[in-house]
PDB file of C-alpha atoms in Angstrom:
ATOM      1  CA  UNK A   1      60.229  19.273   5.561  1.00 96.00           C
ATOM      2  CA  UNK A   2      59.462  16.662   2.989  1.00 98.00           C
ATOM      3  CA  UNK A   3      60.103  16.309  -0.033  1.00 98.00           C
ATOM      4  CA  UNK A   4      59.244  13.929  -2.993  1.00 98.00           C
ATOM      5  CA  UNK A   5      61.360  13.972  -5.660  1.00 98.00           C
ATOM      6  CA  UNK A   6      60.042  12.292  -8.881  1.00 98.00           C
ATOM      7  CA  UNK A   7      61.899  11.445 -12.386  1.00 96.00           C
ATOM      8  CA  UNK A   8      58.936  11.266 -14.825  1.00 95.00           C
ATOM      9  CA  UNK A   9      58.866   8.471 -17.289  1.00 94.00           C
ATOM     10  CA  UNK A  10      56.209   6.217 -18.663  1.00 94.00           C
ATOM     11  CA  UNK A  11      58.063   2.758 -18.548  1.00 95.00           C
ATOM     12  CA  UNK A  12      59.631   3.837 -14.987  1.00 96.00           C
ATOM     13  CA  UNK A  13      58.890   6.208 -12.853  1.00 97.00           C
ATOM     14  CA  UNK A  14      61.433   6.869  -9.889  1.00 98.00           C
ATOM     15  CA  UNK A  15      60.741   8.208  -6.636  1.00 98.00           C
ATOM     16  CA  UNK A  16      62.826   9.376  -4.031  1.00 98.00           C
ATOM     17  CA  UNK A  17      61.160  10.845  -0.434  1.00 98.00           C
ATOM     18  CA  UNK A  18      63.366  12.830   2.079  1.00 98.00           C
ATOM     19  CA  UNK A  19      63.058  14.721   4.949  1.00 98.00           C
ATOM     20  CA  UNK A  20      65.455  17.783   5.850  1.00 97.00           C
ATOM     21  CA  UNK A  21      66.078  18.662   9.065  1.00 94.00           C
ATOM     22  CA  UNK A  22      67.987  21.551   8.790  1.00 89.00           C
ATOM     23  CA  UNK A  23      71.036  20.347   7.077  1.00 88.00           C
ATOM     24  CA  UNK A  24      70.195  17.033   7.896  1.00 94.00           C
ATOM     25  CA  UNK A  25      69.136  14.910   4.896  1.00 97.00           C
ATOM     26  CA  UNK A  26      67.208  11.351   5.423  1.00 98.00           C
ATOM     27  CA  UNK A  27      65.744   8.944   3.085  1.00 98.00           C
ATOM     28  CA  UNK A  28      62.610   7.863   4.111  1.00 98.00           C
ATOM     29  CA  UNK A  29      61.344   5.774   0.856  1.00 98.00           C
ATOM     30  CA  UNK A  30      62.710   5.572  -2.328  1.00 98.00           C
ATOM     31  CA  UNK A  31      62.099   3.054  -5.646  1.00 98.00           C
ATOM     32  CA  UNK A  32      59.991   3.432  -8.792  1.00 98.00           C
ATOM     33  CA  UNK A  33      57.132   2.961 -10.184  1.00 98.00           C
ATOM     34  CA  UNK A  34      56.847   0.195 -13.695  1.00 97.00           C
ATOM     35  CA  UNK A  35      54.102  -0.191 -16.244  1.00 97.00           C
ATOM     36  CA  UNK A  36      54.538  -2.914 -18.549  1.00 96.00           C
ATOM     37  CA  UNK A  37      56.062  -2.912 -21.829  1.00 94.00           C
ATOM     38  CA  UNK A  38      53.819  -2.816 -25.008  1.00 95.00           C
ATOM     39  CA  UNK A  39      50.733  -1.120 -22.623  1.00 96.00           C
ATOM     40  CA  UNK A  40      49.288   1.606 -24.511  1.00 95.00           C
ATOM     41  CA  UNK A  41      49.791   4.973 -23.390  1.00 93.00           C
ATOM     42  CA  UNK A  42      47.156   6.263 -22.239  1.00 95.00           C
ATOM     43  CA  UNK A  43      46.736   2.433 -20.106  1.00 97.00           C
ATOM     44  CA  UNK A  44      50.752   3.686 -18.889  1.00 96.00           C
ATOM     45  CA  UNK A  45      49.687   7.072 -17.717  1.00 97.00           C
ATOM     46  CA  UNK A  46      46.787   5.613 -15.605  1.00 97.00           C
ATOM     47  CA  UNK A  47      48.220   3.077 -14.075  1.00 98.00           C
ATOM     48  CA  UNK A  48      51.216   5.744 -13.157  1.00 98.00           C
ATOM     49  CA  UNK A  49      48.522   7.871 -11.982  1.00 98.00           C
ATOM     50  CA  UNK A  50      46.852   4.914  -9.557  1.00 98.00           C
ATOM     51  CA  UNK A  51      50.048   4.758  -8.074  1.00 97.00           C
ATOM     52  CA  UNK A  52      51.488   7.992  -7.203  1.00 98.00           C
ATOM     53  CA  UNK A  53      47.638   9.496  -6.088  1.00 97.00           C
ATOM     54  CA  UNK A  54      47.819   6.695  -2.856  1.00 98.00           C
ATOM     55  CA  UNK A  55      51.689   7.741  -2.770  1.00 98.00           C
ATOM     56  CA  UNK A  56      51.055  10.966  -1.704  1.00 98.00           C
ATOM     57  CA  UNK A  57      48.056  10.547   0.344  1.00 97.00           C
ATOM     58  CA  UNK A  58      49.819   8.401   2.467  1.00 98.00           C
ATOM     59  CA  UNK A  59      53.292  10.396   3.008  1.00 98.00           C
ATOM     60  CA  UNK A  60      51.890  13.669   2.710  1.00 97.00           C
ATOM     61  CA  UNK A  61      54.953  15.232   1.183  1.00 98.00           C
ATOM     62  CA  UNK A  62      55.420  18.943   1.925  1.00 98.00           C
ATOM     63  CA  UNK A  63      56.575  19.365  -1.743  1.00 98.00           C
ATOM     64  CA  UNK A  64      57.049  17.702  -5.297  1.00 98.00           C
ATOM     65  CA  UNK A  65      59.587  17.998  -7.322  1.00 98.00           C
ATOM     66  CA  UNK A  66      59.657  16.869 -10.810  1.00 97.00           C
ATOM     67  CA  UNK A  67      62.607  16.960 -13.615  1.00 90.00           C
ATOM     68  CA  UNK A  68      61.519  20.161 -16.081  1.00 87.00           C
ATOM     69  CA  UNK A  69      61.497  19.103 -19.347  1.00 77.00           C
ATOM     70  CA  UNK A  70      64.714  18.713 -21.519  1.00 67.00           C
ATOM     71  CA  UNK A  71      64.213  17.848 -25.069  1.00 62.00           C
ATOM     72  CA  UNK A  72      66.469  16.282 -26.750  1.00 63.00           C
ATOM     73  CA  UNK A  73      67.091  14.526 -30.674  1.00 64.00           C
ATOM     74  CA  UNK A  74      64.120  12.108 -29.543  1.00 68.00           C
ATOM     75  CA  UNK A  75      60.826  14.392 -29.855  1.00 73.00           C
ATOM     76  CA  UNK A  76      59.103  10.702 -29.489  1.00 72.00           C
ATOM     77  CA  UNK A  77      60.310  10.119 -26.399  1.00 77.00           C
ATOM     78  CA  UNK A  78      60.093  13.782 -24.966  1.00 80.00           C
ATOM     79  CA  UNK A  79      56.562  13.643 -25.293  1.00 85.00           C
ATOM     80  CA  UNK A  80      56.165  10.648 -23.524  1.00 84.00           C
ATOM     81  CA  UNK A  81      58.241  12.076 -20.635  1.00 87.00           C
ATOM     82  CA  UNK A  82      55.912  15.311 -21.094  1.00 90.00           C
ATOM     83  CA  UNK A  83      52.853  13.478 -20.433  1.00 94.00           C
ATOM     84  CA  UNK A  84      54.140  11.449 -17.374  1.00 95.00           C
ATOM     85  CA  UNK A  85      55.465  14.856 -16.091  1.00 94.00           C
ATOM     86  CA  UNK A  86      51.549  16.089 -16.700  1.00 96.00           C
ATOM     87  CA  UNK A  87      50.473  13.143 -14.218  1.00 96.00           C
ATOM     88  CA  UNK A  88      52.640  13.854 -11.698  1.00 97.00           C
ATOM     89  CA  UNK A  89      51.704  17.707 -11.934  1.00 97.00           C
ATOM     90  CA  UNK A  90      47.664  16.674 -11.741  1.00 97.00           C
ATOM     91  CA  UNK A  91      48.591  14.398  -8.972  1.00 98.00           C
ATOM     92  CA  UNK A  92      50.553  17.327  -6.761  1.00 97.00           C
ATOM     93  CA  UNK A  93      47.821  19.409  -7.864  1.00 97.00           C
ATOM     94  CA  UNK A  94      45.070  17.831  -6.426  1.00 97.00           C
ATOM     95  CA  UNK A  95      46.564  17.026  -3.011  1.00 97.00           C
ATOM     96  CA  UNK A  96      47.681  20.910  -2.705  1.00 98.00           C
ATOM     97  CA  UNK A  97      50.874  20.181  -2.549  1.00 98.00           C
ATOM     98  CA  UNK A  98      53.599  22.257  -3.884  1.00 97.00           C
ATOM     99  CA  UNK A  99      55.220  21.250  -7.445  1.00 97.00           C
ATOM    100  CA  UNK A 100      58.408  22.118  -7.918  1.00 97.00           C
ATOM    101  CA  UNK A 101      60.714  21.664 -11.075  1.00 95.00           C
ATOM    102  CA  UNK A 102      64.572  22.087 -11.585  1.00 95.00           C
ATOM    103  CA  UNK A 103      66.504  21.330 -14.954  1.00 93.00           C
ATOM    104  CA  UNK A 104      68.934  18.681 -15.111  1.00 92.00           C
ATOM    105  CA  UNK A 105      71.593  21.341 -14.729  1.00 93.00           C
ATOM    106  CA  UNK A 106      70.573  22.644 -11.997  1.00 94.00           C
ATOM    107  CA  UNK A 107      70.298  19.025 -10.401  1.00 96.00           C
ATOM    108  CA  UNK A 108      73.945  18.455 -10.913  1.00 95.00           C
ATOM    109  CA  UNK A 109      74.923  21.788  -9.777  1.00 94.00           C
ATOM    110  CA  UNK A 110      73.241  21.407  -6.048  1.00 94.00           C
ATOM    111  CA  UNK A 111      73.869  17.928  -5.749  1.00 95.00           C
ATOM    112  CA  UNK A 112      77.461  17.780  -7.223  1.00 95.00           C
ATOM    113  CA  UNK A 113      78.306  21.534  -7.015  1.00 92.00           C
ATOM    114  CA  UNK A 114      79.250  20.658 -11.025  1.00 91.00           C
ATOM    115  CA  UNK A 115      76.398  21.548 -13.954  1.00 87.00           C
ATOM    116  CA  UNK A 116      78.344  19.360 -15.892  1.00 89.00           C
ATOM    117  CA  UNK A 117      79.168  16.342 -13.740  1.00 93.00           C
ATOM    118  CA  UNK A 118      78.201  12.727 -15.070  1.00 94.00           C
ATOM    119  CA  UNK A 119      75.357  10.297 -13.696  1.00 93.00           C
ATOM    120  CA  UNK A 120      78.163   8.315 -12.039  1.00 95.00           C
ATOM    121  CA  UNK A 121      79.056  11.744  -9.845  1.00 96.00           C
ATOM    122  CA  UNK A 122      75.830  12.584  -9.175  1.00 96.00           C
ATOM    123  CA  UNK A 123      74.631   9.169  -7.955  1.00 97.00           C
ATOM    124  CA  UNK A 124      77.831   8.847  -5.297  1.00 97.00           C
ATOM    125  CA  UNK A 125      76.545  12.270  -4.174  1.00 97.00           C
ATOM    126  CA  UNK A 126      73.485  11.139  -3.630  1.00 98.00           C
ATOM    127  CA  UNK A 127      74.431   7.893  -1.498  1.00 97.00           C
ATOM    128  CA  UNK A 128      76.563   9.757   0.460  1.00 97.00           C
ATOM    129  CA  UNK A 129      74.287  12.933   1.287  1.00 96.00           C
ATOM    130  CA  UNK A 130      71.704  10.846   2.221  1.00 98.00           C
ATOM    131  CA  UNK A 131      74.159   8.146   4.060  1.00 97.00           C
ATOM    132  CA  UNK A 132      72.831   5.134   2.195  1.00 98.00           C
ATOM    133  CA  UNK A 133      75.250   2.096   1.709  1.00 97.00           C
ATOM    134  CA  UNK A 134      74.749   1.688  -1.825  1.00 97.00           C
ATOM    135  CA  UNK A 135      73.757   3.838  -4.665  1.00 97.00           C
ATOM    136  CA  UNK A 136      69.803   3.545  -5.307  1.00 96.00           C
ATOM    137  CA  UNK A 137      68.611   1.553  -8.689  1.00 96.00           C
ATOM    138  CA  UNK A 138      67.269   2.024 -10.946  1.00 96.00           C
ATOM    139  CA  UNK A 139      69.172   5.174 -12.146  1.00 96.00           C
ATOM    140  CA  UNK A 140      65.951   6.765 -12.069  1.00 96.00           C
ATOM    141  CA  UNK A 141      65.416   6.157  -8.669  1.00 98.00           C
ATOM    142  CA  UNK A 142      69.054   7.509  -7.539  1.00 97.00           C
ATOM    143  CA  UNK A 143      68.081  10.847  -9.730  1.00 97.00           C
ATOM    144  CA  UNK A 144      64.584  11.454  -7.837  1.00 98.00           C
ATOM    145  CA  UNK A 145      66.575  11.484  -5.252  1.00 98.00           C
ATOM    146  CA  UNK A 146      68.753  13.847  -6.370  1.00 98.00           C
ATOM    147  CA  UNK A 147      65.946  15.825  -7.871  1.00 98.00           C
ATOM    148  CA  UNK A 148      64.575  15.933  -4.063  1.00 98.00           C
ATOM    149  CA  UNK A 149      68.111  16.770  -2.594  1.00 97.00           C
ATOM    150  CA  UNK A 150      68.359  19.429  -5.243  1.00 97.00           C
ATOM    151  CA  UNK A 151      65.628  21.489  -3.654  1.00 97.00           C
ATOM    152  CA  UNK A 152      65.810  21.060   0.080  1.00 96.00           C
ATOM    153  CA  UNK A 153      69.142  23.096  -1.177  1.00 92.00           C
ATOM    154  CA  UNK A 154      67.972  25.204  -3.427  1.00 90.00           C
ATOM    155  CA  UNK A 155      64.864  25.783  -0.959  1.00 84.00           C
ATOM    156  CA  UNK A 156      66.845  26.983   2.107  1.00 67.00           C
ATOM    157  CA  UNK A 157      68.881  28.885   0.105  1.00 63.00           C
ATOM    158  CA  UNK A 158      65.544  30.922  -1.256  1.00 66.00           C
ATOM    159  CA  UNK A 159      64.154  31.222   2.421  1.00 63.00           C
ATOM    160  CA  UNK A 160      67.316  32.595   3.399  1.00 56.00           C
ATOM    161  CA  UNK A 161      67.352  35.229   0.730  1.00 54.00           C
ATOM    162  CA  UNK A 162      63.838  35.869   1.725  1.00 60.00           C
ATOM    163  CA  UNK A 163      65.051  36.805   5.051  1.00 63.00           C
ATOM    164  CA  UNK A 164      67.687  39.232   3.841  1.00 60.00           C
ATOM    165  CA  UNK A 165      65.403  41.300   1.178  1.00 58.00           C
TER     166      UNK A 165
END
């Protein structure tokens, strides 16, 4: 299977692709996506858009995953986040593919086994699941990855409980 995590955001976006072979996890791509600062919003969300549409017609992901929506103090910036979350949605959408979203929470508790861990936890997790020599940057980058190793786990767990029910 493969899966495309995604950390929404309108001045980065990071992306993360894996595969899973049974419990074998691989990066196969992983980096984000810029606009430039002062851009309008609306200018941000399309050039986003132009660049994860060709994204995912050429990998063909099995699945998206995005981060759900946590709002914090800043309503300004949750917003934001909200609407780059809405282009990655449209995006999956269009292709067919699956969209899947997990909470920061539950992130940290598949990757790290820990709701509660820090970013610093959760990024050496994700290095060494994925056997990469040095943790990913930008931080968003290292947590679309995480996002993306968060459900092939949380995924093969559900099939499994499938098979028992």
């Amino acid at each position: 299977m493969i899966i495309l995590g995604i950390d929404p955001g309108t001045a980065i976006m990071g992306y993360g692709l894996i595969e899973q072979q049974g419990n074998r996890l691989k990066a196969l791509a992983y980096s984000c996506w810029r606009t430039p600062a002062h851009t309008p919003l609306a200018e941000r969300l399309l050039l986003l858009y132009n660049q994860i549409s060709p994204f995912l017609i050429e990998t063909r992901p099995d699945h998206v995953v995005v981060e759900e929506l946590f709002f914090n103090r800043n309503t300004t910036t949750a917003i934001a986040v909200g609407q780059a979350r809405g282009i990655v949605l449209l995006a999956g959408a269009q292709q067919g593919i699956p969209v899947y979203e997990y909470t920061p929470l539950q992130v940290k508790q598949a990757v790290v086994g820990y709701g509660r861990a820090d970013k610093i936890q959760v990024q050496q997790m994700v290095k060494g699941l994925l056997g990469l020599e040095k943790i990913p940057k930008p931080d968003d980058t290292a947590d679309a990855l995480a996002l993306a190793i968060c459900h092939a786990h949380s995924f093969a767990l559900e099939r499994r409980m499938e098979d028992f029910r």
